[in-house]
Short mmCIF file of C-alpha atoms in Angstrom, two decimals:
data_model
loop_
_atom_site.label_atom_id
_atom_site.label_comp_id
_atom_site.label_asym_id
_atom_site.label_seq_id
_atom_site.Cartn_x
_atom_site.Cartn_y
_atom_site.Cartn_z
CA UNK A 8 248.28 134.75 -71.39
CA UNK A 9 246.67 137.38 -73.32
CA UNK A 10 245.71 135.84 -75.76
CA UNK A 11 243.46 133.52 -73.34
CA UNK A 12 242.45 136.37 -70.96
CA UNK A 13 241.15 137.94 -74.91
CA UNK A 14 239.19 134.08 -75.66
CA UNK A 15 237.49 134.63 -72.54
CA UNK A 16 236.21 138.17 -72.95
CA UNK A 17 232.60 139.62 -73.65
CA UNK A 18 231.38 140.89 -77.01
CA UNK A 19 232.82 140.13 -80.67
CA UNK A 20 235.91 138.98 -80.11
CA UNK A 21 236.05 136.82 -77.28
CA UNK A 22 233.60 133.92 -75.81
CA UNK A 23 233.17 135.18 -72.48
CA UNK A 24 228.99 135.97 -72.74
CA UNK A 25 228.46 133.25 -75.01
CA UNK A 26 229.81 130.63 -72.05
CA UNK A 27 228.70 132.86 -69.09
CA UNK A 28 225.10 132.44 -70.81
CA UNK A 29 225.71 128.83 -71.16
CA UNK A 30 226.53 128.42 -67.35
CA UNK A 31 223.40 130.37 -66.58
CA UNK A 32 221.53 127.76 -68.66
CA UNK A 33 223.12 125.55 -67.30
CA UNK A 34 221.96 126.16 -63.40
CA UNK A 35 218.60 127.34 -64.14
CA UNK A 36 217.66 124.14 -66.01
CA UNK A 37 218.67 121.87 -62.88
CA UNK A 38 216.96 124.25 -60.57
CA UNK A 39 214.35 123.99 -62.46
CA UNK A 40 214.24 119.92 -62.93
CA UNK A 41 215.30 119.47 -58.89
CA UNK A 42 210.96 120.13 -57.82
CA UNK A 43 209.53 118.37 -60.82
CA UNK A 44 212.12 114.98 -60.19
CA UNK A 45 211.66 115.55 -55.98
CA UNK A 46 207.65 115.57 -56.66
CA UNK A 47 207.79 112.85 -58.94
CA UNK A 48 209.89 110.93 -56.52
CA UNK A 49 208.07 111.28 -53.63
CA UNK A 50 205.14 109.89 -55.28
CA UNK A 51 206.39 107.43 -57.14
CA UNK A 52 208.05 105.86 -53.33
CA UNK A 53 203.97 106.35 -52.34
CA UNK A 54 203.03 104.35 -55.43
CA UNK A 55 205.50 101.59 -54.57
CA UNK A 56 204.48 101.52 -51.14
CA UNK A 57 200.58 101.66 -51.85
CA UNK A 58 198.62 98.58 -51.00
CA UNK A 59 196.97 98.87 -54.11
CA UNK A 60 198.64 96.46 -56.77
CA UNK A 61 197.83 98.55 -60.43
CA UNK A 62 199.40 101.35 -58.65
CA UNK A 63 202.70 99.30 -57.31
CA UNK A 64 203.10 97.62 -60.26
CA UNK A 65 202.86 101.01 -62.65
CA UNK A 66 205.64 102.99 -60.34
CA UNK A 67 207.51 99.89 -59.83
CA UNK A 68 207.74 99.54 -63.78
CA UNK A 69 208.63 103.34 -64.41
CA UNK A 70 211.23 103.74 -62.34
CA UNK A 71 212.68 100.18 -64.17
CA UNK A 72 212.42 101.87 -66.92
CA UNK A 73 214.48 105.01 -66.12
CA UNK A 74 216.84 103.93 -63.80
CA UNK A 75 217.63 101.05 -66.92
CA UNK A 76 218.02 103.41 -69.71
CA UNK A 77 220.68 105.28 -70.41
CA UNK A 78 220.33 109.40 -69.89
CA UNK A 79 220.78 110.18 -73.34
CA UNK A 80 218.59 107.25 -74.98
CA UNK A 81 215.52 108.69 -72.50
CA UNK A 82 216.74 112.69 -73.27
CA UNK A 83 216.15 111.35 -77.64
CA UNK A 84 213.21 109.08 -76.66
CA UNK A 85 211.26 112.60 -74.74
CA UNK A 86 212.37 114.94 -77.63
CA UNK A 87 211.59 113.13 -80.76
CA UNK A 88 209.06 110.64 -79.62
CA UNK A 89 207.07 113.17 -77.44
CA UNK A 90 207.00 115.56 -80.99
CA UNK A 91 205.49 112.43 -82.63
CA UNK A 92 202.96 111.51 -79.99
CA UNK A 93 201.96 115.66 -79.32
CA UNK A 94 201.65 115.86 -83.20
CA UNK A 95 199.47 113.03 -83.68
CA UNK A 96 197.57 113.99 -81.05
CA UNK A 97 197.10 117.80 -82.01
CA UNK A 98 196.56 116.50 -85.47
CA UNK A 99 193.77 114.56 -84.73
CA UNK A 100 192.43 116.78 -82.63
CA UNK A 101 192.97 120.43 -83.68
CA UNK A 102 194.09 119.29 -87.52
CA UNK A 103 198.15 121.32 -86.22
CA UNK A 104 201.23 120.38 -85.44
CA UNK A 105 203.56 121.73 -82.80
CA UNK A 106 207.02 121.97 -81.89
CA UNK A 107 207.93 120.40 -78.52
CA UNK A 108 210.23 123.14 -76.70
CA UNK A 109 214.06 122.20 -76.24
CA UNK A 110 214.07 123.26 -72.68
CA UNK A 111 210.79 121.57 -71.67
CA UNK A 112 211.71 118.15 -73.00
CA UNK A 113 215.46 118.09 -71.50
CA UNK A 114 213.71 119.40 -68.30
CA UNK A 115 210.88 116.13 -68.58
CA UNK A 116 213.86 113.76 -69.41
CA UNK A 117 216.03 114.80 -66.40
CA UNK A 118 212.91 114.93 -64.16
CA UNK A 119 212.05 111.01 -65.44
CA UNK A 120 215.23 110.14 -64.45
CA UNK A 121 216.05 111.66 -61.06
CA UNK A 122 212.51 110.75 -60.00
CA UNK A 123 213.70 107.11 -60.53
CA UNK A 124 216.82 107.50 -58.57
CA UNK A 125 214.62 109.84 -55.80
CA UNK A 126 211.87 107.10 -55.25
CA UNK A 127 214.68 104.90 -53.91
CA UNK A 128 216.22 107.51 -51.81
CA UNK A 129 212.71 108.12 -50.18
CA UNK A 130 211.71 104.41 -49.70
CA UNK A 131 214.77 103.69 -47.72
CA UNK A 132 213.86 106.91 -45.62
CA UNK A 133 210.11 105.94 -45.44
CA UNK A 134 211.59 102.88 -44.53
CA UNK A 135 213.65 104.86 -41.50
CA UNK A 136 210.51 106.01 -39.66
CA UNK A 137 209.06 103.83 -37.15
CA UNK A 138 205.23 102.41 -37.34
CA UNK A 139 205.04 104.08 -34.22
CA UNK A 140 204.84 107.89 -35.82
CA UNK A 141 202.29 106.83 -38.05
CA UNK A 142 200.43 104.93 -35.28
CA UNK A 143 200.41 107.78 -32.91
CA UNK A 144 199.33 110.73 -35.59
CA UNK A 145 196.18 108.49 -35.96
CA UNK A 146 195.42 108.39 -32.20
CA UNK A 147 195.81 111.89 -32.29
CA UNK A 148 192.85 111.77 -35.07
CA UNK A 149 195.13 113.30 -37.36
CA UNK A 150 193.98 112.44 -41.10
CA UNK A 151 196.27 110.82 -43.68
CA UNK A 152 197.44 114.31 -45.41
CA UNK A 153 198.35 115.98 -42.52
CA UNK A 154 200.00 112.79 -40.79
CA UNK A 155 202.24 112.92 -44.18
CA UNK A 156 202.83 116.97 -44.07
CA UNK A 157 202.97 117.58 -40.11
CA UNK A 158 205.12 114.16 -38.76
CA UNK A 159 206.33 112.10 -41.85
CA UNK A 160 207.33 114.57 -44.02
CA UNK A 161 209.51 116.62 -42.06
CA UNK A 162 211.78 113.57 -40.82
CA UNK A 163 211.24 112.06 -44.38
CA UNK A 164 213.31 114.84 -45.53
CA UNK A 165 216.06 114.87 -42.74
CA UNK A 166 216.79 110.98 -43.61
CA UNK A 167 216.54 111.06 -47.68
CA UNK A 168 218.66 114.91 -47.60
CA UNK A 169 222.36 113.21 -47.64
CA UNK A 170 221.15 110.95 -50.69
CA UNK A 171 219.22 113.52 -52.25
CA UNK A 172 222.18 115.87 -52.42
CA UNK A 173 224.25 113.08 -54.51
CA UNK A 174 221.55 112.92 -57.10
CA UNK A 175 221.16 117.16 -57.08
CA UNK A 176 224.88 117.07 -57.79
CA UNK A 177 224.18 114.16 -60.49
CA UNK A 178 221.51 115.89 -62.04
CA UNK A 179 223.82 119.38 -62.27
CA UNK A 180 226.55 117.18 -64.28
CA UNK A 181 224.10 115.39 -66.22
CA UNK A 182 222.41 118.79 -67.52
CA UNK A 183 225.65 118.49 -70.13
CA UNK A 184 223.61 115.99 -71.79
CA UNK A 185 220.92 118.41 -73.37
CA UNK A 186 223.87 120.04 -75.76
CA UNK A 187 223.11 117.17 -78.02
CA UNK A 188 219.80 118.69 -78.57
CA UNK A 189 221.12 121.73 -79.03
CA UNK A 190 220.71 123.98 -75.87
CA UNK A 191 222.86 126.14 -75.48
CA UNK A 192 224.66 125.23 -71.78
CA UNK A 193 228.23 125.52 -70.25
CA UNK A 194 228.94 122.48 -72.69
CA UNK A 195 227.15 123.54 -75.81
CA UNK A 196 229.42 127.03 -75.40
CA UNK A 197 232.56 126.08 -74.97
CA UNK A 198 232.26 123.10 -77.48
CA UNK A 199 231.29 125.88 -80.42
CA UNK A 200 234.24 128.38 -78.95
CA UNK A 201 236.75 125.26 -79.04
CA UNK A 202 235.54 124.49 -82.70
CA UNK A 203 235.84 127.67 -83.71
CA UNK A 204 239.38 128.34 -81.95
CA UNK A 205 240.99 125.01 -82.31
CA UNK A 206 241.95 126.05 -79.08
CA UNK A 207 240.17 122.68 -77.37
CA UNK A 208 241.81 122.14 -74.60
CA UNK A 209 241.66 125.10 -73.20
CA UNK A 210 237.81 125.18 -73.45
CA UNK A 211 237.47 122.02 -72.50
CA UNK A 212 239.56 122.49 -69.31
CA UNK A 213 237.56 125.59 -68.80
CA UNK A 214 234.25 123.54 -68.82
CA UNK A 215 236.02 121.34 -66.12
CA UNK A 216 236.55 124.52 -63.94
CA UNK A 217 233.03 125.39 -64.41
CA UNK A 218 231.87 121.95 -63.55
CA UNK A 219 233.90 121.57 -60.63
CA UNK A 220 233.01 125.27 -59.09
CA UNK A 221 229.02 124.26 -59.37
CA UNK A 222 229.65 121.21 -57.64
CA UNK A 223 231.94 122.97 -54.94
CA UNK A 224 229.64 125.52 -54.48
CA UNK A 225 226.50 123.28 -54.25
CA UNK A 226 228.15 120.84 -51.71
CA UNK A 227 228.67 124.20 -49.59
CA UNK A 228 224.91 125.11 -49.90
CA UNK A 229 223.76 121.29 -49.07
CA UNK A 230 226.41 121.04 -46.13
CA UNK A 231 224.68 123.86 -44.48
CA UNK A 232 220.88 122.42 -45.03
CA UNK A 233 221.60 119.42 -43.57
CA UNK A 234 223.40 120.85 -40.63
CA UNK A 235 220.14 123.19 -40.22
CA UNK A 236 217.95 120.24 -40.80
CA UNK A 237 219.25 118.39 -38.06
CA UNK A 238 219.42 120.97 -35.63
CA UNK A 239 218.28 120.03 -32.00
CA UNK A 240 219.14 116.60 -32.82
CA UNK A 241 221.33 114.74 -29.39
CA UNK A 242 224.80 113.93 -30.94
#
């Protein structure tokens, strides 16, 4: 046992910072992929839904896309092919080239894909509010923007939150993904401490822990939004 508890702690001879830095990592890049994917989402369900054909037919044909390839292929295709595209375009037009950020591009590749999943989630909750709310916000003279933040919105978000939180707890399990780029997450970390061990199991099972904890914790957190989001609702 303590030899574990001496695997486990902080500074040279144990990999306790190394994986509590990779857990860290780990949370902050879903937190910060969860707005970029929810924008993305919501717009792309507006594209679909937009009586404008170009635009239908362009969200309609990106979320194919992502929702069709697999995490990883789109997590390579952002990385290396958005270096190629960003240097050819810098080339030409500044005569430089430029590194595309590890972070940023597992952040864009999550985002592409959640916002496929999300644009589903909020059709079938656009799809949830009556004709009438939309009708009556008009009478009232209301214009389009604030019909969509003041009545849509605000029971948009009560009806997509339960399949929202399945894809938030998706996206936290999916964040493992960016270790093959070599970001250093809860993965990444105890991958290099099991290498350099031999003691795999253990880190591995560690990484379960970890895994399982997040997802315990963030089912708490979205069990007590939704209850607060549909407060005042008649049972």
């Amino acid at each position: 046992m303590d030899y574990y508890l001496t695997l486990l702690s902080f500074g040279a001879t144990g990999w306790g910072d190394e994986i509590a830095h990779g857990v860290l990592f780990t949370v902050s890049l879903a937190i910060c992929t969860l707005p970029v994917g929810l924008f993305m989402g919501f717009f792309l369900a507006l594209g679909i839904n937009s009586k404008e054909p170009s635009i239908q037919r362009a969200a309609k044909l990106f979320t194919i896309i992502f929702r069709g390839l697999p995490e990883l292929l789109t997590l390579f295709i952002v990385y290396y092919g958005g270096q190629i595209l960003l240097n050819l375009l810098f080339q030409h037009v500044l005569g430089m080239e430029i590194e595309v950020n590890s972070f940023l591009a597992g952040m864009i590749a999550l985002a592409f894909v959640f916002s496929s999943y999300a644009s589903e989630v909020f059709l079938s909750a656009f799809k949830g509010i009556p004709q009438g709310q939309y009708e009556g916000a008009f009478a009232l003279g209301l214009p389009w923007f604030k019909t969509m933040r003041l009545v849509i919105v605000p029971q948009l978000i009560k009806l997509a939150l339960p399949g929202l939180s399945n894809l938030w707890l998706i996206l936290l399990k999916d964040t493992s993904l960016v270790s093959i780029i070599g970001l250093t997450d809860t993965m990444f970390a105890t991958g290099l401490a099991a290498r350099n061990t031999k003691e795999a199991f253990f880190f591995f099972a560690l990484a379960c822990v970890v895994y399982l904890a997040l997802t315990f914790v963030s089912s708490m957190a979205l069990e007590a939004i939704e209850k607060r989001a549909r407060r005042g609702e008649v049972r």
